[in-house]
PDB file of N, CA and C in Angstrom:
ATOM      1  N   MET A   7       5.533   7.877  -8.508  1.00  0.00           N
ATOM      2  CA  MET A   7       4.586   6.788  -8.613  1.00  0.00           C
ATOM      3  C   MET A   7       3.799   6.721  -7.301  1.00  0.00           C
ATOM      4  N   THR A   8       2.505   6.567  -7.421  1.00  0.00           N
ATOM      5  CA  THR A   8       1.638   6.431  -6.255  1.00  0.00           C
ATOM      6  C   THR A   8       1.305   4.958  -6.056  1.00  0.00           C
ATOM      7  N   ILE A   9       1.566   4.483  -4.839  1.00  0.00           N
ATOM      8  CA  ILE A   9       1.370   3.074  -4.502  1.00  0.00           C
ATOM      9  C   ILE A   9       0.444   2.979  -3.297  1.00  0.00           C
ATOM     10  N   ALA A  10      -0.578   2.131  -3.389  1.00  0.00           N
ATOM     11  CA  ALA A  10      -1.481   1.885  -2.270  1.00  0.00           C
ATOM     12  C   ALA A  10      -1.132   0.544  -1.623  1.00  0.00           C
ATOM     13  N   ILE A  11      -1.100   0.562  -0.303  1.00  0.00           N
ATOM     14  CA  ILE A  11      -0.926  -0.662   0.481  1.00  0.00           C
ATOM     15  C   ILE A  11      -2.216  -0.850   1.269  1.00  0.00           C
ATOM     16  N   ILE A  12      -2.910  -1.947   1.009  1.00  0.00           N
ATOM     17  CA  ILE A  12      -4.184  -2.210   1.667  1.00  0.00           C
ATOM     18  C   ILE A  12      -4.031  -3.501   2.457  1.00  0.00           C
ATOM     19  N   ASP A  13      -3.971  -3.359   3.773  1.00  0.00           N
ATOM     20  CA  ASP A  13      -3.749  -4.521   4.625  1.00  0.00           C
ATOM     21  C   ASP A  13      -4.286  -4.235   6.020  1.00  0.00           C
ATOM     22  N   ASP A  14      -5.026  -5.167   6.588  1.00  0.00           N
ATOM     23  CA  ASP A  14      -5.566  -4.989   7.928  1.00  0.00           C
ATOM     24  C   ASP A  14      -4.567  -5.409   9.014  1.00  0.00           C
ATOM     25  N   ASN A  15      -3.442  -5.958   8.616  1.00  0.00           N
ATOM     26  CA  ASN A  15      -2.391  -6.342   9.557  1.00  0.00           C
ATOM     27  C   ASN A  15      -1.319  -5.247   9.545  1.00  0.00           C
ATOM     28  N   GLN A  16      -1.222  -4.489  10.624  1.00  0.00           N
ATOM     29  CA  GLN A  16      -0.300  -3.350  10.699  1.00  0.00           C
ATOM     30  C   GLN A  16       1.151  -3.779  10.496  1.00  0.00           C
ATOM     31  N   HIS A  17       1.529  -4.913  11.065  1.00  0.00           N
ATOM     32  CA  HIS A  17       2.907  -5.399  10.921  1.00  0.00           C
ATOM     33  C   HIS A  17       3.252  -5.643   9.461  1.00  0.00           C
ATOM     34  N   ASP A  18       2.377  -6.317   8.736  1.00  0.00           N
ATOM     35  CA  ASP A  18       2.622  -6.598   7.314  1.00  0.00           C
ATOM     36  C   ASP A  18       2.664  -5.312   6.498  1.00  0.00           C
ATOM     37  N   SER A  19       1.772  -4.391   6.801  1.00  0.00           N
ATOM     38  CA  SER A  19       1.747  -3.100   6.111  1.00  0.00           C
ATOM     39  C   SER A  19       3.041  -2.331   6.357  1.00  0.00           C
ATOM     40  N   ASP A  20       3.503  -2.319   7.595  1.00  0.00           N
ATOM     41  CA  ASP A  20       4.758  -1.641   7.943  1.00  0.00           C
ATOM     42  C   ASP A  20       5.948  -2.278   7.220  1.00  0.00           C
ATOM     43  N   TYR A  21       5.958  -3.592   7.174  1.00  0.00           N
ATOM     44  CA  TYR A  21       7.063  -4.311   6.523  1.00  0.00           C
ATOM     45  C   TYR A  21       7.132  -3.972   5.032  1.00  0.00           C
ATOM     46  N   LEU A  22       5.996  -4.022   4.352  1.00  0.00           N
ATOM     47  CA  LEU A  22       5.965  -3.711   2.924  1.00  0.00           C
ATOM     48  C   LEU A  22       6.356  -2.251   2.686  1.00  0.00           C
ATOM     49  N   ALA A  23       5.856  -1.348   3.500  1.00  0.00           N
ATOM     50  CA  ALA A  23       6.208   0.062   3.367  1.00  0.00           C
ATOM     51  C   ALA A  23       7.715   0.263   3.538  1.00  0.00           C
ATOM     52  N   ALA A  24       8.320  -0.434   4.487  1.00  0.00           N
ATOM     53  CA  ALA A  24       9.767  -0.333   4.698  1.00  0.00           C
ATOM     54  C   ALA A  24      10.541  -0.835   3.481  1.00  0.00           C
ATOM     55  N   LEU A  25      10.083  -1.933   2.896  1.00  0.00           N
ATOM     56  CA  LEU A  25      10.734  -2.443   1.681  1.00  0.00           C
ATOM     57  C   LEU A  25      10.643  -1.436   0.537  1.00  0.00           C
ATOM     58  N   LEU A  26       9.472  -0.840   0.371  1.00  0.00           N
ATOM     59  CA  LEU A  26       9.292   0.135  -0.700  1.00  0.00           C
ATOM     60  C   LEU A  26      10.107   1.403  -0.453  1.00  0.00           C
ATOM     61  N   GLU A  27      10.205   1.820   0.796  1.00  0.00           N
ATOM     62  CA  GLU A  27      11.026   2.988   1.120  1.00  0.00           C
ATOM     63  C   GLU A  27      12.501   2.703   0.856  1.00  0.00           C
ATOM     64  N   ARG A  28      12.927   1.499   1.150  1.00  0.00           N
ATOM     65  CA  ARG A  28      14.313   1.100   0.851  1.00  0.00           C
ATOM     66  C   ARG A  28      14.556   1.103  -0.652  1.00  0.00           C
ATOM     67  N   TYR A  29      13.629   0.563  -1.422  1.00  0.00           N
ATOM     68  CA  TYR A  29      13.722   0.585  -2.881  1.00  0.00           C
ATOM     69  C   TYR A  29      13.838   2.021  -3.381  1.00  0.00           C
ATOM     70  N   GLN A  30      13.027   2.892  -2.805  1.00  0.00           N
ATOM     71  CA  GLN A  30      13.036   4.298  -3.191  1.00  0.00           C
ATOM     72  C   GLN A  30      14.423   4.916  -2.971  1.00  0.00           C
ATOM     73  N   GLN A  31      15.026   4.637  -1.839  1.00  0.00           N
ATOM     74  CA  GLN A  31      16.350   5.180  -1.520  1.00  0.00           C
ATOM     75  C   GLN A  31      17.431   4.628  -2.440  1.00  0.00           C
ATOM     76  N   LEU A  32      17.406   3.331  -2.676  1.00  0.00           N
ATOM     77  CA  LEU A  32      18.445   2.701  -3.484  1.00  0.00           C
ATOM     78  C   LEU A  32      18.363   3.061  -4.965  1.00  0.00           C
ATOM     79  N   ASN A  33      17.171   3.385  -5.440  1.00  0.00           N
ATOM     80  CA  ASN A  33      16.967   3.617  -6.868  1.00  0.00           C
ATOM     81  C   ASN A  33      16.631   5.065  -7.214  1.00  0.00           C
ATOM     82  N   SER A  34      16.742   5.940  -6.243  1.00  0.00           N
ATOM     83  CA  SER A  34      16.451   7.372  -6.463  1.00  0.00           C
ATOM     84  C   SER A  34      15.101   7.562  -7.153  1.00  0.00           C
ATOM     85  N   ARG A  35      14.120   6.856  -6.665  1.00  0.00           N
ATOM     86  CA  ARG A  35      12.755   6.950  -7.200  1.00  0.00           C
ATOM     87  C   ARG A  35      11.887   7.723  -6.221  1.00  0.00           C
ATOM     88  N   GLN A  36      10.949   8.479  -6.757  1.00  0.00           N
ATOM     89  CA  GLN A  36       9.996   9.195  -5.920  1.00  0.00           C
ATOM     90  C   GLN A  36       8.724   8.359  -5.826  1.00  0.00           C
ATOM     91  N   LEU A  37       8.439   7.838  -4.627  1.00  0.00           N
ATOM     92  CA  LEU A  37       7.243   7.029  -4.405  1.00  0.00           C
ATOM     93  C   LEU A  37       6.346   7.726  -3.399  1.00  0.00           C
ATOM     94  N   ARG A  38       5.058   7.676  -3.657  1.00  0.00           N
ATOM     95  CA  ARG A  38       4.059   8.173  -2.710  1.00  0.00           C
ATOM     96  C   ARG A  38       3.281   6.959  -2.221  1.00  0.00           C
ATOM     97  N   LEU A  39       3.431   6.649  -0.936  1.00  0.00           N
ATOM     98  CA  LEU A  39       2.768   5.478  -0.364  1.00  0.00           C
ATOM     99  C   LEU A  39       1.490   5.901   0.347  1.00  0.00           C
ATOM    100  N   LEU A  40       0.389   5.280  -0.033  1.00  0.00           N
ATOM    101  CA  LEU A  40      -0.902   5.488   0.627  1.00  0.00           C
ATOM    102  C   LEU A  40      -1.270   4.173   1.299  1.00  0.00           C
ATOM    103  N   ARG A  41      -1.608   4.237   2.582  1.00  0.00           N
ATOM    104  CA  ARG A  41      -1.883   3.009   3.333  1.00  0.00           C
ATOM    105  C   ARG A  41      -3.321   3.021   3.849  1.00  0.00           C
ATOM    106  N   TYR A  42      -3.974   1.855   3.717  1.00  0.00           N
ATOM    107  CA  TYR A  42      -5.371   1.699   4.118  1.00  0.00           C
ATOM    108  C   TYR A  42      -5.543   0.381   4.870  1.00  0.00           C
ATOM    109  N   PRO A  43      -6.311   0.379   5.952  1.00  0.00           N
ATOM    110  CA  PRO A  43      -6.533  -0.852   6.716  1.00  0.00           C
ATOM    111  C   PRO A  43      -7.669  -1.727   6.161  1.00  0.00           C
ATOM    112  N   SER A  44      -8.365  -1.245   5.116  1.00  0.00           N
ATOM    113  CA  SER A  44      -9.454  -2.050   4.532  1.00  0.00           C
ATOM    114  C   SER A  44      -9.692  -1.655   3.076  1.00  0.00           C
ATOM    115  N   GLY A  45     -10.269  -2.576   2.339  1.00  0.00           N
ATOM    116  CA  GLY A  45     -10.621  -2.305   0.947  1.00  0.00           C
ATOM    117  C   GLY A  45     -11.692  -1.237   0.829  1.00  0.00           C
ATOM    118  N   GLU A  46     -12.599  -1.195   1.795  1.00  0.00           N
ATOM    119  CA  GLU A  46     -13.678  -0.204   1.772  1.00  0.00           C
ATOM    120  C   GLU A  46     -13.122   1.220   1.873  1.00  0.00           C
ATOM    121  N   LEU A  47     -12.170   1.411   2.780  1.00  0.00           N
ATOM    122  CA  LEU A  47     -11.572   2.741   2.934  1.00  0.00           C
ATOM    123  C   LEU A  47     -10.800   3.145   1.680  1.00  0.00           C
ATOM    124  N   PHE A  48     -10.118   2.186   1.077  1.00  0.00           N
ATOM    125  CA  PHE A  48      -9.399   2.463  -0.168  1.00  0.00           C
ATOM    126  C   PHE A  48     -10.361   2.906  -1.267  1.00  0.00           C
ATOM    127  N   LEU A  49     -11.444   2.171  -1.453  1.00  0.00           N
ATOM    128  CA  LEU A  49     -12.401   2.496  -2.521  1.00  0.00           C
ATOM    129  C   LEU A  49     -13.128   3.813  -2.270  1.00  0.00           C
ATOM    130  N   ALA A  50     -13.262   4.221  -1.010  1.00  0.00           N
ATOM    131  CA  ALA A  50     -13.917   5.486  -0.680  1.00  0.00           C
ATOM    132  C   ALA A  50     -12.973   6.675  -0.859  1.00  0.00           C
ATOM    133  N   GLU A  51     -11.700   6.413  -1.016  1.00  0.00           N
ATOM    134  CA  GLU A  51     -10.689   7.467  -1.134  1.00  0.00           C
ATOM    135  C   GLU A  51     -10.687   8.060  -2.544  1.00  0.00           C
ATOM    136  N   PRO A  52     -10.723   9.381  -2.668  1.00  0.00           N
ATOM    137  CA  PRO A  52     -10.696   9.989  -4.003  1.00  0.00           C
ATOM    138  C   PRO A  52      -9.394   9.730  -4.761  1.00  0.00           C
ATOM    139  N   PHE A  53      -8.311   9.416  -4.049  1.00  0.00           N
ATOM    140  CA  PHE A  53      -7.025   9.174  -4.703  1.00  0.00           C
ATOM    141  C   PHE A  53      -6.895   7.745  -5.224  1.00  0.00           C
ATOM    142  N   ALA A  54      -7.848   6.888  -4.951  1.00  0.00           N
ATOM    143  CA  ALA A  54      -7.746   5.473  -5.321  1.00  0.00           C
ATOM    144  C   ALA A  54      -7.498   5.282  -6.815  1.00  0.00           C
ATOM    145  N   SER A  55      -8.148   6.049  -7.641  1.00  0.00           N
ATOM    146  CA  SER A  55      -8.002   5.876  -9.085  1.00  0.00           C
ATOM    147  C   SER A  55      -6.669   6.401  -9.606  1.00  0.00           C
ATOM    148  N   SER A  56      -5.925   7.143  -8.787  1.00  0.00           N
ATOM    149  CA  SER A  56      -4.641   7.677  -9.244  1.00  0.00           C
ATOM    150  C   SER A  56      -3.468   6.764  -8.895  1.00  0.00           C
ATOM    151  N   CYS A  57      -3.727   5.626  -8.264  1.00  0.00           N
ATOM    152  CA  CYS A  57      -2.649   4.709  -7.887  1.00  0.00           C
ATOM    153  C   CYS A  57      -2.185   3.920  -9.110  1.00  0.00           C
ATOM    154  N   GLN A  58      -0.876   3.886  -9.299  1.00  0.00           N
ATOM    155  CA  GLN A  58      -0.318   3.099 -10.396  1.00  0.00           C
ATOM    156  C   GLN A  58      -0.070   1.648  -9.987  1.00  0.00           C
ATOM    157  N   LEU A  59       0.041   1.410  -8.676  1.00  0.00           N
ATOM    158  CA  LEU A  59       0.297   0.062  -8.169  1.00  0.00           C
ATOM    159  C   LEU A  59      -0.463  -0.112  -6.862  1.00  0.00           C
ATOM    160  N   VAL A  60      -1.101  -1.276  -6.707  1.00  0.00           N
ATOM    161  CA  VAL A  60      -1.868  -1.563  -5.494  1.00  0.00           C
ATOM    162  C   VAL A  60      -1.429  -2.917  -4.944  1.00  0.00           C
ATOM    163  N   PHE A  61      -1.024  -2.916  -3.673  1.00  0.00           N
ATOM    164  CA  PHE A  61      -0.751  -4.152  -2.944  1.00  0.00           C
ATOM    165  C   PHE A  61      -1.926  -4.363  -2.001  1.00  0.00           C
ATOM    166  N   MET A  62      -2.661  -5.478  -2.190  1.00  0.00           N
ATOM    167  CA  MET A  62      -3.839  -5.725  -1.365  1.00  0.00           C
ATOM    168  C   MET A  62      -3.771  -7.109  -0.736  1.00  0.00           C
ATOM    169  N   ASP A  63      -3.968  -7.141   0.558  1.00  0.00           N
ATOM    170  CA  ASP A  63      -4.052  -8.396   1.301  1.00  0.00           C
ATOM    171  C   ASP A  63      -5.175  -9.248   0.701  1.00  0.00           C
ATOM    172  N   ILE A  64      -4.933 -10.527   0.536  1.00  0.00           N
ATOM    173  CA  ILE A  64      -5.971 -11.371  -0.058  1.00  0.00           C
ATOM    174  C   ILE A  64      -6.912 -11.982   0.965  1.00  0.00           C
ATOM    175  N   TYR A  65      -6.625 -11.807   2.261  1.00  0.00           N
ATOM    176  CA  TYR A  65      -7.502 -12.322   3.312  1.00  0.00           C
ATOM    177  C   TYR A  65      -7.825 -11.213   4.312  1.00  0.00           C
ATOM    178  N   MET A  66      -8.921 -10.500   4.059  1.00  0.00           N
ATOM    179  CA  MET A  66      -9.390  -9.466   4.987  1.00  0.00           C
ATOM    180  C   MET A  66     -10.865  -9.715   5.276  1.00  0.00           C
ATOM    181  N   GLU A  67     -11.403  -9.036   6.277  1.00  0.00           N
ATOM    182  CA  GLU A  67     -12.780  -9.253   6.734  1.00  0.00           C
ATOM    183  C   GLU A  67     -13.827  -8.995   5.648  1.00  0.00           C
ATOM    184  N   GLN A  68     -13.767  -7.861   4.990  1.00  0.00           N
ATOM    185  CA  GLN A  68     -14.794  -7.501   4.002  1.00  0.00           C
ATOM    186  C   GLN A  68     -14.215  -7.660   2.593  1.00  0.00           C
ATOM    187  N   ILE A  69     -13.974  -6.546   1.932  1.00  0.00           N
ATOM    188  CA  ILE A  69     -13.401  -6.570   0.590  1.00  0.00           C
ATOM    189  C   ILE A  69     -11.921  -6.935   0.713  1.00  0.00           C
ATOM    190  N   ASP A  70     -11.506  -7.959  -0.031  1.00  0.00           N
ATOM    191  CA  ASP A  70     -10.111  -8.360   0.004  1.00  0.00           C
ATOM    192  C   ASP A  70      -9.589  -8.556  -1.408  1.00  0.00           C
ATOM    193  N   GLY A  71      -8.330  -8.945  -1.505  1.00  0.00           N
ATOM    194  CA  GLY A  71      -7.673  -9.097  -2.799  1.00  0.00           C
ATOM    195  C   GLY A  71      -8.126 -10.317  -3.531  1.00  0.00           C
TER     196      GLY A  71
END
């Protein structure tokens, strides 16, 4: 499963990634985490449409959740 994390706060992004990595270990799931510091960078990424799950910060400078 491909998961995008879109957050301009590095600490929050790291925390969520750690939780997902822990889930992956405990459940023997293969996860591909893609991380972006802005909605613009995510939308410009060719892999954006292949994400099955997107976690997006709802308060960012430009495009937000």
